[in-house]
Amino acid sequence: MKLSLGIYRGLPQPIYVLFFSTVINAVGIFVYPFLTLYLTRRLGYSALEAGMYMTFASVLYVPGSMIGSKLADTIGRKPVLVIFQLMMDLCFLLAGIFEGKPIIPYLVLLALFFDGMVDPAREAMKTDLTTMENRQVSFSLIYLGHNIGFAIGPVIAGYLFYSYPSWIFFGNAIAGAFATLLVMIKIKESKPSKETIEASKQWKTTEKGEEGGILKALLTRPRLLFFAVSVTFFSYAYSQTLFALPLLTTKLFAEQGAVLYGRMMALNGIVVVIGNPIIVSKLRRFHPLANITASGLLYAVGFSLFAFAVSPPAFLALTVIYTTGEIINATNEHFYVANNTPISHRSRFSAILPIIMGTGHAMAPIIGGTIIDAHSMNLLWISTGLAALIGSAGMFMLYLTEKKPQN
């Protein structure tokens, strides 16, 4: 473990700032993991109504992402990140004040819109601050930071959910504000200069700049498009851990289901914290597409077996399986995308590609709610495993046609 952690030495100083900012922000991620339970248990939504809400929330994320990406590629990453992150935190602060009122779903929707504006700027900043040589390790460290925080946050939220629900919103707002202030004070604007972008058009790498708008640039990367379509099957499958999994645990274990779900999310974070540096150090010599193929197989096994799990230890064991797949996927997916994104369109690619890749995430709640209401929870989890298997097959096909390994 100590040897594996050594891969994080010598990274750019702003990456360490982003790491600590991510830890703080992730500790306060209280709302999203428990949003389905909040809608169903606190506000009285049915599974289908909650699913439709979650799907609409994902759709609302899209215009925010497109607007934010354009702003980040024009005025800069830092102002977009800081301004709209603080706007999102304000929405959660107001939600805490009005907790339990009908206005809550609308405040959360507005927060998700602002979140959509922030994400492309954050992703572009991460890529700006790294090179192909240190990018996979840098991304891995930031991902590790997210999960260090996430190992703590859901446990706290699980106990707050019934006793002090307003603090789910307050905690999210406070942590987000502190994380944003850290970036505002410690990181300079990272957007490449016009001169650098112009010079990059002569590069012989997959990061070279492109002329024209986002669609024209995207069509110069057909492999990236196929990659994004394959990933959407993974996003559909993983999204069920936010929508269907808390419904399953509360169905089987009543009020203790929320506590078990919080423990599962904490275990997810703990496994990432322990396993992330080890897995990255062992698998970084393999092609990222081969690694992502393997991650899809782990997803297929972990998610499909939830159909047959009946005890807390079984749920925890399956959490370890799908989390291992998550580590492999997360530390290779963004690395592959960043290395194939033109420097001239980083923020816009960071918006459009997650929209394509997140189609499954957007559709998962409404499809999941429909399957649960019309058939059964077991059928949902079997179909979820099948979706992961389809995504894995797409990645393997892309891997077989790759002409040379990525750096």
GROMACS .gro file of C-alpha atoms in nm:
model
  407
    1MET     CA    1   0.000   0.000   0.000
    2LYS     CA    2   0.282   0.241   0.092
    3LEU     CA    3   0.460   0.160  -0.235
    4SER     CA    4   0.138   0.216  -0.431
    5LEU     CA    5   0.082   0.557  -0.270
    6GLY     CA    6   0.423   0.660  -0.402
    7ILE     CA    7   0.271   0.713  -0.747
    8TYR     CA    8   0.114   1.035  -0.614
    9ARG     CA    9   0.447   1.206  -0.544
   10GLY     CA   10   0.568   1.490  -0.766
   11LEU     CA   11   0.235   1.596  -0.915
   12PRO     CA   12   0.159   1.964  -0.997
   13GLN     CA   13   0.081   2.166  -0.684
   14PRO     CA   14  -0.271   2.268  -0.802
   15ILE     CA   15  -0.362   1.898  -0.826
   16TYR     CA   16  -0.305   1.863  -0.452
   17VAL     CA   17  -0.527   2.167  -0.395
   18LEU     CA   18  -0.800   2.007  -0.606
   19PHE     CA   19  -0.752   1.688  -0.404
   20PHE     CA   20  -0.817   1.861  -0.071
   21SER     CA   21  -1.103   2.062  -0.217
   22THR     CA   22  -1.259   1.742  -0.346
   23VAL     CA   23  -1.227   1.574  -0.005
   24ILE     CA   24  -1.410   1.862   0.164
   25ASN     CA   25  -1.681   1.875  -0.101
   26ALA     CA   26  -1.735   1.498  -0.092
   27VAL     CA   27  -1.773   1.489   0.286
   28GLY     CA   28  -2.075   1.715   0.236
   29ILE     CA   29  -2.245   1.516  -0.040
   30PHE     CA   30  -2.555   1.442   0.165
   31VAL     CA   31  -2.839   1.523  -0.073
   32TYR     CA   32  -2.780   1.318  -0.388
   33PRO     CA   33  -2.735   0.969  -0.233
   34PHE     CA   34  -3.052   1.012  -0.029
   35LEU     CA   35  -3.264   1.206  -0.278
   36THR     CA   36  -3.476   0.905  -0.379
   37LEU     CA   37  -3.546   0.821  -0.015
   38TYR     CA   38  -3.623   1.186   0.061
   39LEU     CA   39  -3.878   1.203  -0.219
   40THR     CA   40  -4.046   0.872  -0.129
   41ARG     CA   41  -4.023   0.871   0.251
   42ARG     CA   42  -4.032   1.240   0.334
   43LEU     CA   43  -4.246   1.387   0.054
   44GLY     CA   44  -4.462   1.082  -0.028
   45TYR     CA   45  -4.360   1.021  -0.392
   46SER     CA   46  -4.420   0.677  -0.544
   47ALA     CA   47  -4.126   0.486  -0.695
   48LEU     CA   48  -4.239   0.585  -1.046
   49GLU     CA   49  -4.294   0.952  -0.950
   50ALA     CA   50  -3.949   0.962  -0.789
   51GLY     CA   51  -3.804   0.803  -1.100
   52MET     CA   52  -3.968   1.061  -1.326
   53TYR     CA   53  -3.836   1.340  -1.103
   54MET     CA   54  -3.482   1.200  -1.109
   55THR     CA   55  -3.496   1.166  -1.486
   56PHE     CA   56  -3.619   1.524  -1.527
   57ALA     CA   57  -3.342   1.639  -1.293
   58SER     CA   58  -3.086   1.467  -1.516
   59VAL     CA   59  -3.238   1.630  -1.826
   60LEU     CA   60  -3.224   1.974  -1.659
   61TYR     CA   61  -2.854   1.918  -1.600
   62VAL     CA   62  -2.798   1.924  -1.980
   63PRO     CA   63  -2.870   2.293  -2.059
   64GLY     CA   64  -2.671   2.395  -1.752
   65SER     CA   65  -2.376   2.187  -1.873
   66MET     CA   66  -2.387   2.332  -2.225
   67ILE     CA   67  -2.409   2.691  -2.101
   68GLY     CA   68  -2.134   2.638  -1.845
   69SER     CA   69  -1.901   2.468  -2.095
   70LYS     CA   70  -1.927   2.754  -2.344
   71LEU     CA   71  -1.858   3.008  -2.070
   72ALA     CA   72  -1.560   2.806  -1.941
   73ASP     CA   73  -1.404   2.790  -2.290
   74THR     CA   74  -1.449   3.164  -2.337
   75ILE     CA   75  -1.423   3.356  -2.009
   76GLY     CA   76  -1.231   3.089  -1.816
   77ARG     CA   77  -1.266   2.784  -1.592
   78LYS     CA   78  -1.224   2.949  -1.252
   79PRO     CA   79  -1.498   3.216  -1.261
   80VAL     CA   80  -1.753   2.965  -1.388
   81LEU     CA   81  -1.660   2.711  -1.122
   82VAL     CA   82  -1.662   2.957  -0.832
   83ILE     CA   83  -1.974   3.158  -0.918
   84PHE     CA   84  -2.207   2.873  -1.001
   85GLN     CA   85  -2.081   2.638  -0.729
   86LEU     CA   86  -2.171   2.907  -0.476
   87MET     CA   87  -2.511   2.948  -0.642
   88MET     CA   88  -2.567   2.573  -0.601
   89ASP     CA   89  -2.467   2.595  -0.234
   90LEU     CA   90  -2.717   2.879  -0.187
   91CYS     CA   91  -2.994   2.654  -0.321
   92PHE     CA   92  -2.908   2.386  -0.065
   93LEU     CA   93  -2.896   2.646   0.211
   94LEU     CA   94  -3.249   2.758   0.121
   95ALA     CA   95  -3.362   2.394   0.102
   96GLY     CA   96  -3.243   2.344   0.459
   97ILE     CA   97  -3.442   2.646   0.572
   98PHE     CA   98  -3.760   2.526   0.398
   99GLU     CA   99  -3.706   2.153   0.469
  100GLY     CA  100  -4.022   1.943   0.431
  101LYS     CA  101  -4.200   2.205   0.219
  102PRO     CA  102  -4.321   2.148  -0.141
  103ILE     CA  103  -4.058   2.394  -0.268
  104ILE     CA  104  -3.772   2.152  -0.188
  105PRO     CA  105  -3.782   1.955  -0.519
  106TYR     CA  106  -3.763   2.281  -0.714
  107LEU     CA  107  -3.465   2.409  -0.515
  108VAL     CA  108  -3.286   2.078  -0.576
  109LEU     CA  109  -3.361   2.102  -0.948
  110LEU     CA  110  -3.212   2.452  -0.957
  111ALA     CA  111  -2.906   2.325  -0.768
  112LEU     CA  112  -2.862   2.049  -1.026
  113PHE     CA  113  -2.882   2.307  -1.304
  114PHE     CA  114  -2.597   2.504  -1.144
  115ASP     CA  115  -2.408   2.179  -1.085
  116GLY     CA  116  -2.433   2.117  -1.458
  117MET     CA  117  -2.275   2.456  -1.524
  118VAL     CA  118  -1.985   2.381  -1.287
  119ASP     CA  119  -1.883   2.031  -1.396
  120PRO     CA  120  -1.738   2.109  -1.744
  121ALA     CA  121  -1.522   2.387  -1.597
  122ARG     CA  122  -1.396   2.156  -1.322
  123GLU     CA  123  -1.313   1.876  -1.566
  124ALA     CA  124  -1.140   2.111  -1.809
  125MET     CA  125  -0.936   2.261  -1.525
  126LYS     CA  126  -0.816   1.913  -1.422
  127THR     CA  127  -0.705   1.842  -1.779
  128ASP     CA  128  -0.542   2.187  -1.820
  129LEU     CA  129  -0.329   2.128  -1.511
  130THR     CA  130  -0.194   1.790  -1.624
  131THR     CA  131  -0.003   1.629  -1.910
  132MET     CA  132  -0.046   1.290  -2.076
  133GLU     CA  133   0.239   1.162  -1.859
  134ASN     CA  134   0.089   1.251  -1.519
  135ARG     CA  135  -0.280   1.271  -1.610
  136GLN     CA  136  -0.394   0.922  -1.512
  137VAL     CA  137  -0.226   0.943  -1.171
  138SER     CA  138  -0.352   1.300  -1.114
  139PHE     CA  139  -0.708   1.202  -1.200
  140SER     CA  140  -0.671   0.899  -0.977
  141LEU     CA  141  -0.567   1.118  -0.683
  142ILE     CA  142  -0.865   1.351  -0.726
  143TYR     CA  143  -1.097   1.052  -0.757
  144LEU     CA  144  -0.938   0.915  -0.438
  145GLY     CA  145  -1.012   1.245  -0.265
  146HIS     CA  146  -1.376   1.224  -0.365
  147ASN     CA  147  -1.405   0.880  -0.212
  148ILE     CA  148  -1.219   0.969   0.108
  149GLY     CA  149  -1.490   1.227   0.165
  150PHE     CA  150  -1.765   0.998   0.041
  151ALA     CA  151  -1.658   0.732   0.291
  152ILE     CA  152  -1.763   0.974   0.565
  153GLY     CA  153  -2.052   1.177   0.422
  154PRO     CA  154  -2.322   0.912   0.361
  155VAL     CA  155  -2.272   0.760   0.707
  156ILE     CA  156  -2.344   1.098   0.864
  157ALA     CA  157  -2.636   1.158   0.627
  158GLY     CA  158  -2.782   0.813   0.703
  159TYR     CA  159  -2.818   0.907   1.069
  160LEU     CA  160  -2.935   1.262   0.995
  161PHE     CA  161  -3.202   1.148   0.748
  162TYR     CA  162  -3.473   1.075   1.004
  163SER     CA  163  -3.354   1.283   1.299
  164TYR     CA  164  -3.232   1.612   1.147
  165PRO     CA  165  -3.327   1.612   0.776
  166SER     CA  166  -3.266   1.986   0.731
  167TRP     CA  167  -2.895   1.927   0.804
  168ILE     CA  168  -2.867   1.708   0.497
  169PHE     CA  169  -2.909   2.030   0.298
  170PHE     CA  170  -2.716   2.258   0.535
  171GLY     CA  171  -2.420   2.020   0.546
  172ASN     CA  172  -2.407   1.997   0.167
  173ALA     CA  173  -2.410   2.378   0.138
  174ILE     CA  174  -2.141   2.442   0.399
  175ALA     CA  175  -1.896   2.184   0.267
  176GLY     CA  176  -1.945   2.302  -0.092
  177ALA     CA  177  -1.875   2.663   0.004
  178PHE     CA  178  -1.551   2.575   0.186
  179ALA     CA  179  -1.431   2.361  -0.107
  180THR     CA  180  -1.503   2.642  -0.352
  181LEU     CA  181  -1.318   2.902  -0.145
  182LEU     CA  182  -1.011   2.679  -0.142
  183VAL     CA  183  -1.006   2.668  -0.523
  184MET     CA  184  -1.074   3.042  -0.545
  185ILE     CA  185  -0.776   3.127  -0.322
  186LYS     CA  186  -0.518   2.866  -0.425
  187ILE     CA  187  -0.564   2.794  -0.799
  188LYS     CA  188  -0.497   3.035  -1.084
  189GLU     CA  189  -0.695   3.045  -1.408
  190SER     CA  190  -0.590   2.744  -1.619
  191LYS     CA  191  -0.754   2.813  -1.955
  192PRO     CA  192  -0.493   2.781  -2.237
  193SER     CA  193  -0.401   3.106  -2.412
  194LYS     CA  194  -0.513   3.183  -2.766
  195GLU     CA  195  -0.155   3.143  -2.882
  196THR     CA  196  -0.126   2.795  -2.731
  197ILE     CA  197  -0.455   2.686  -2.885
  198GLU     CA  198  -0.351   2.814  -3.227
  199ALA     CA  199  -0.013   2.642  -3.207
  200SER     CA  200  -0.177   2.315  -3.098
  201LYS     CA  201  -0.352   2.281  -3.435
  202GLN     CA  202  -0.018   2.164  -3.575
  203TRP     CA  203   0.038   1.902  -3.305
  204LYS     CA  204   0.052   1.535  -3.402
  205THR     CA  205  -0.130   1.417  -3.089
  206THR     CA  206  -0.497   1.346  -3.015
  207GLU     CA  207  -0.509   1.668  -2.806
  208LYS     CA  208  -0.444   1.898  -3.102
  209GLY     CA  209  -0.681   2.193  -3.141
  210GLU     CA  210  -0.965   2.191  -3.392
  211GLU     CA  211  -1.141   2.463  -3.590
  212GLY     CA  212  -1.514   2.530  -3.566
  213GLY     CA  213  -1.784   2.449  -3.316
  214ILE     CA  214  -1.842   2.154  -3.087
  215LEU     CA  215  -2.019   1.929  -3.340
  216LYS     CA  216  -1.751   1.975  -3.605
  217ALA     CA  217  -1.478   1.901  -3.351
  218LEU     CA  218  -1.665   1.601  -3.216
  219LEU     CA  219  -1.698   1.445  -3.561
  220THR     CA  220  -1.318   1.445  -3.586
  221ARG     CA  221  -1.320   1.196  -3.294
  222PRO     CA  222  -1.555   0.910  -3.407
  223ARG     CA  223  -1.390   0.662  -3.172
  224LEU     CA  224  -1.468   0.891  -2.881
  225LEU     CA  225  -1.832   0.895  -2.987
  226PHE     CA  226  -1.850   0.515  -2.992
  227PHE     CA  227  -1.676   0.513  -2.653
  228ALA     CA  228  -1.937   0.752  -2.512
  229VAL     CA  229  -2.227   0.540  -2.638
  230SER     CA  230  -2.077   0.230  -2.474
  231VAL     CA  231  -2.027   0.415  -2.145
  232THR     CA  232  -2.395   0.506  -2.129
  233PHE     CA  233  -2.476   0.141  -2.054
  234PHE     CA  234  -2.242   0.164  -1.756
  235SER     CA  235  -2.401   0.490  -1.642
  236TYR     CA  236  -2.745   0.329  -1.658
  237ALA     CA  237  -2.626   0.040  -1.445
  238TYR     CA  238  -2.440   0.248  -1.188
  239SER     CA  239  -2.726   0.496  -1.156
  240GLN     CA  240  -2.939   0.224  -1.000
  241THR     CA  241  -2.716   0.244  -0.690
  242LEU     CA  242  -2.864   0.592  -0.635
  243PHE     CA  243  -3.221   0.512  -0.736
  244ALA     CA  244  -3.311   0.145  -0.692
  245LEU     CA  245  -3.058   0.036  -0.429
  246PRO     CA  246  -3.195   0.252  -0.144
  247LEU     CA  247  -3.546   0.136  -0.238
  248LEU     CA  248  -3.430  -0.227  -0.218
  249THR     CA  249  -3.262  -0.189   0.121
  250THR     CA  250  -3.562  -0.010   0.276
  251LYS     CA  251  -3.798  -0.270   0.125
  252LEU     CA  252  -3.605  -0.554   0.290
  253PHE     CA  253  -3.494  -0.387   0.614
  254ALA     CA  254  -3.746  -0.103   0.673
  255GLU     CA  255  -3.593   0.196   0.860
  256GLN     CA  256  -3.266   0.009   0.906
  257GLY     CA  257  -3.244   0.007   0.526
  258ALA     CA  258  -3.138   0.373   0.523
  259VAL     CA  259  -2.862   0.297   0.773
  260LEU     CA  260  -2.749  -0.008   0.570
  261TYR     CA  261  -2.748   0.200   0.252
  262GLY     CA  262  -2.535   0.463   0.424
  263ARG     CA  263  -2.293   0.190   0.533
  264MET     CA  264  -2.279   0.056   0.178
  265MET     CA  265  -2.194   0.399   0.043
  266ALA     CA  266  -1.931   0.439   0.315
  267LEU     CA  267  -1.787   0.096   0.228
  268ASN     CA  268  -1.782   0.206  -0.134
  269GLY     CA  269  -1.564   0.499  -0.035
  270ILE     CA  270  -1.340   0.292   0.193
  271VAL     CA  271  -1.275   0.032  -0.079
  272VAL     CA  272  -1.185   0.311  -0.321
  273VAL     CA  273  -0.951   0.473  -0.069
  274ILE     CA  274  -0.771   0.145  -0.004
  275GLY     CA  275  -0.793  -0.008  -0.350
  276ASN     CA  276  -0.750   0.294  -0.579
  277PRO     CA  277  -0.370   0.342  -0.555
  278ILE     CA  278  -0.311  -0.035  -0.565
  279ILE     CA  279  -0.530  -0.092  -0.870
  280VAL     CA  280  -0.392   0.211  -1.058
  281SER     CA  281  -0.032   0.107  -0.994
  282LYS     CA  282  -0.101  -0.251  -1.107
  283LEU     CA  283  -0.320  -0.181  -1.412
  284ARG     CA  284  -0.172   0.139  -1.557
  285ARG     CA  285   0.054  -0.068  -1.787
  286PHE     CA  286  -0.252  -0.209  -1.962
  287HIS     CA  287  -0.454  -0.031  -2.230
  288PRO     CA  288  -0.732   0.179  -2.073
  289LEU     CA  289  -0.995   0.017  -2.296
  290ALA     CA  290  -0.894  -0.330  -2.178
  291ASN     CA  291  -0.923  -0.212  -1.819
  292ILE     CA  292  -1.267  -0.058  -1.880
  293THR     CA  293  -1.385  -0.384  -2.040
  294ALA     CA  294  -1.292  -0.566  -1.719
  295SER     CA  295  -1.471  -0.305  -1.509
  296GLY     CA  296  -1.793  -0.370  -1.701
  297LEU     CA  297  -1.773  -0.742  -1.622
  298LEU     CA  298  -1.742  -0.664  -1.251
  299TYR     CA  299  -2.044  -0.434  -1.277
  300ALA     CA  300  -2.243  -0.710  -1.447
  301VAL     CA  301  -2.167  -0.957  -1.168
  302GLY     CA  302  -2.217  -0.716  -0.879
  303PHE     CA  303  -2.541  -0.557  -0.995
  304SER     CA  304  -2.718  -0.869  -1.122
  305LEU     CA  305  -2.661  -1.053  -0.792
  306PHE     CA  306  -2.853  -0.784  -0.600
  307ALA     CA  307  -3.159  -0.968  -0.733
  308PHE     CA  308  -3.076  -1.255  -0.499
  309ALA     CA  309  -2.926  -1.076  -0.196
  310VAL     CA  310  -3.129  -1.107   0.127
  311SER     CA  311  -2.885  -1.026   0.409
  312PRO     CA  312  -2.672  -0.722   0.501
  313PRO     CA  313  -2.342  -0.912   0.458
  314ALA     CA  314  -2.444  -1.005   0.103
  315PHE     CA  315  -2.517  -0.640   0.023
  316LEU     CA  316  -2.180  -0.537   0.162
  317ALA     CA  317  -1.997  -0.809  -0.035
  318LEU     CA  318  -2.164  -0.703  -0.362
  319THR     CA  319  -2.070  -0.343  -0.283
  320VAL     CA  320  -1.704  -0.447  -0.280
  321ILE     CA  321  -1.745  -0.620  -0.619
  322TYR     CA  322  -1.910  -0.332  -0.803
  323THR     CA  323  -1.683  -0.079  -0.634
  324THR     CA  324  -1.378  -0.262  -0.770
  325GLY     CA  325  -1.532  -0.219  -1.114
  326GLU     CA  326  -1.595   0.147  -1.038
  327ILE     CA  327  -1.229   0.207  -0.947
  328ILE     CA  328  -1.104   0.049  -1.269
  329ASN     CA  329  -1.360   0.237  -1.478
  330ALA     CA  330  -1.315   0.578  -1.315
  331THR     CA  331  -0.935   0.576  -1.336
  332ASN     CA  332  -0.936   0.482  -1.705
  333GLU     CA  333  -1.250   0.644  -1.850
  334HIS     CA  334  -1.158   1.008  -1.785
  335PHE     CA  335  -0.796   0.939  -1.878
  336TYR     CA  336  -0.899   0.803  -2.219
  337VAL     CA  337  -1.141   1.090  -2.282
  338ALA     CA  338  -0.895   1.363  -2.179
  339ASN     CA  339  -0.620   1.223  -2.401
  340ASN     CA  340  -0.853   1.227  -2.702
  341THR     CA  341  -1.006   1.573  -2.643
  342PRO     CA  342  -0.886   1.875  -2.846
  343ILE     CA  343  -0.725   2.144  -2.630
  344SER     CA  344  -0.945   2.404  -2.805
  345HIS     CA  345  -1.270   2.242  -2.689
  346ARG     CA  346  -1.193   2.094  -2.348
  347SER     CA  347  -1.484   2.243  -2.156
  348ARG     CA  348  -1.732   2.182  -2.437
  349PHE     CA  349  -1.620   1.820  -2.473
  350SER     CA  350  -1.647   1.795  -2.093
  351ALA     CA  351  -2.013   1.892  -2.138
  352ILE     CA  352  -2.124   1.707  -2.451
  353LEU     CA  353  -1.953   1.375  -2.376
  354PRO     CA  354  -2.099   1.339  -2.025
  355ILE     CA  355  -2.440   1.421  -2.176
  356ILE     CA  356  -2.401   1.128  -2.418
  357MET     CA  357  -2.243   0.904  -2.156
  358GLY     CA  358  -2.502   1.010  -1.899
  359THR     CA  359  -2.804   0.923  -2.114
  360GLY     CA  360  -2.826   0.594  -1.927
  361HIS     CA  361  -2.801   0.778  -1.597
  362ALA     CA  362  -3.088   1.006  -1.700
  363MET     CA  363  -3.310   0.718  -1.813
  364ALA     CA  364  -3.226   0.480  -1.528
  365PRO     CA  365  -3.471   0.616  -1.268
  366ILE     CA  366  -3.776   0.620  -1.495
  367ILE     CA  367  -3.689   0.282  -1.650
  368GLY     CA  368  -3.613   0.143  -1.307
  369GLY     CA  369  -3.936   0.278  -1.158
  370THR     CA  370  -4.137   0.135  -1.450
  371ILE     CA  371  -3.978  -0.210  -1.415
  372ILE     CA  372  -4.032  -0.213  -1.037
  373ASP     CA  373  -4.398  -0.107  -1.065
  374ALA     CA  374  -4.483  -0.333  -1.362
  375HIS     CA  375  -4.271  -0.638  -1.278
  376SER     CA  376  -4.035  -0.674  -0.985
  377MET     CA  377  -3.723  -0.545  -0.814
  378ASN     CA  378  -3.543  -0.869  -0.905
  379LEU     CA  379  -3.602  -0.818  -1.278
  380LEU     CA  380  -3.463  -0.467  -1.249
  381TRP     CA  381  -3.131  -0.589  -1.109
  382ILE     CA  382  -3.096  -0.869  -1.365
  383SER     CA  383  -3.155  -0.621  -1.648
  384THR     CA  384  -2.905  -0.383  -1.484
  385GLY     CA  385  -2.636  -0.652  -1.498
  386LEU     CA  386  -2.721  -0.714  -1.864
  387ALA     CA  387  -2.679  -0.343  -1.945
  388ALA     CA  388  -2.330  -0.348  -1.792
  389LEU     CA  389  -2.246  -0.654  -2.001
  390ILE     CA  390  -2.351  -0.474  -2.322
  391GLY     CA  391  -2.129  -0.178  -2.232
  392SER     CA  392  -1.836  -0.410  -2.166
  393ALA     CA  393  -1.883  -0.574  -2.508
  394GLY     CA  394  -1.874  -0.230  -2.674
  395MET     CA  395  -1.548  -0.143  -2.497
  396PHE     CA  396  -1.391  -0.473  -2.601
  397MET     CA  397  -1.485  -0.413  -2.965
  398LEU     CA  398  -1.326  -0.066  -2.949
  399TYR     CA  399  -1.016  -0.214  -2.786
  400LEU     CA  400  -0.978  -0.471  -3.063
  401THR     CA  401  -0.979  -0.196  -3.326
  402GLU     CA  402  -0.739   0.037  -3.144
  403LYS     CA  403  -0.430   0.079  -3.364
  404LYS     CA  404  -0.187   0.160  -3.082
  405PRO     CA  405  -0.191   0.193  -2.703
  406GLN     CA  406  -0.266   0.527  -2.540
  407ASN     CA  407   0.022   0.699  -2.361
   0.00000   0.00000   0.00000
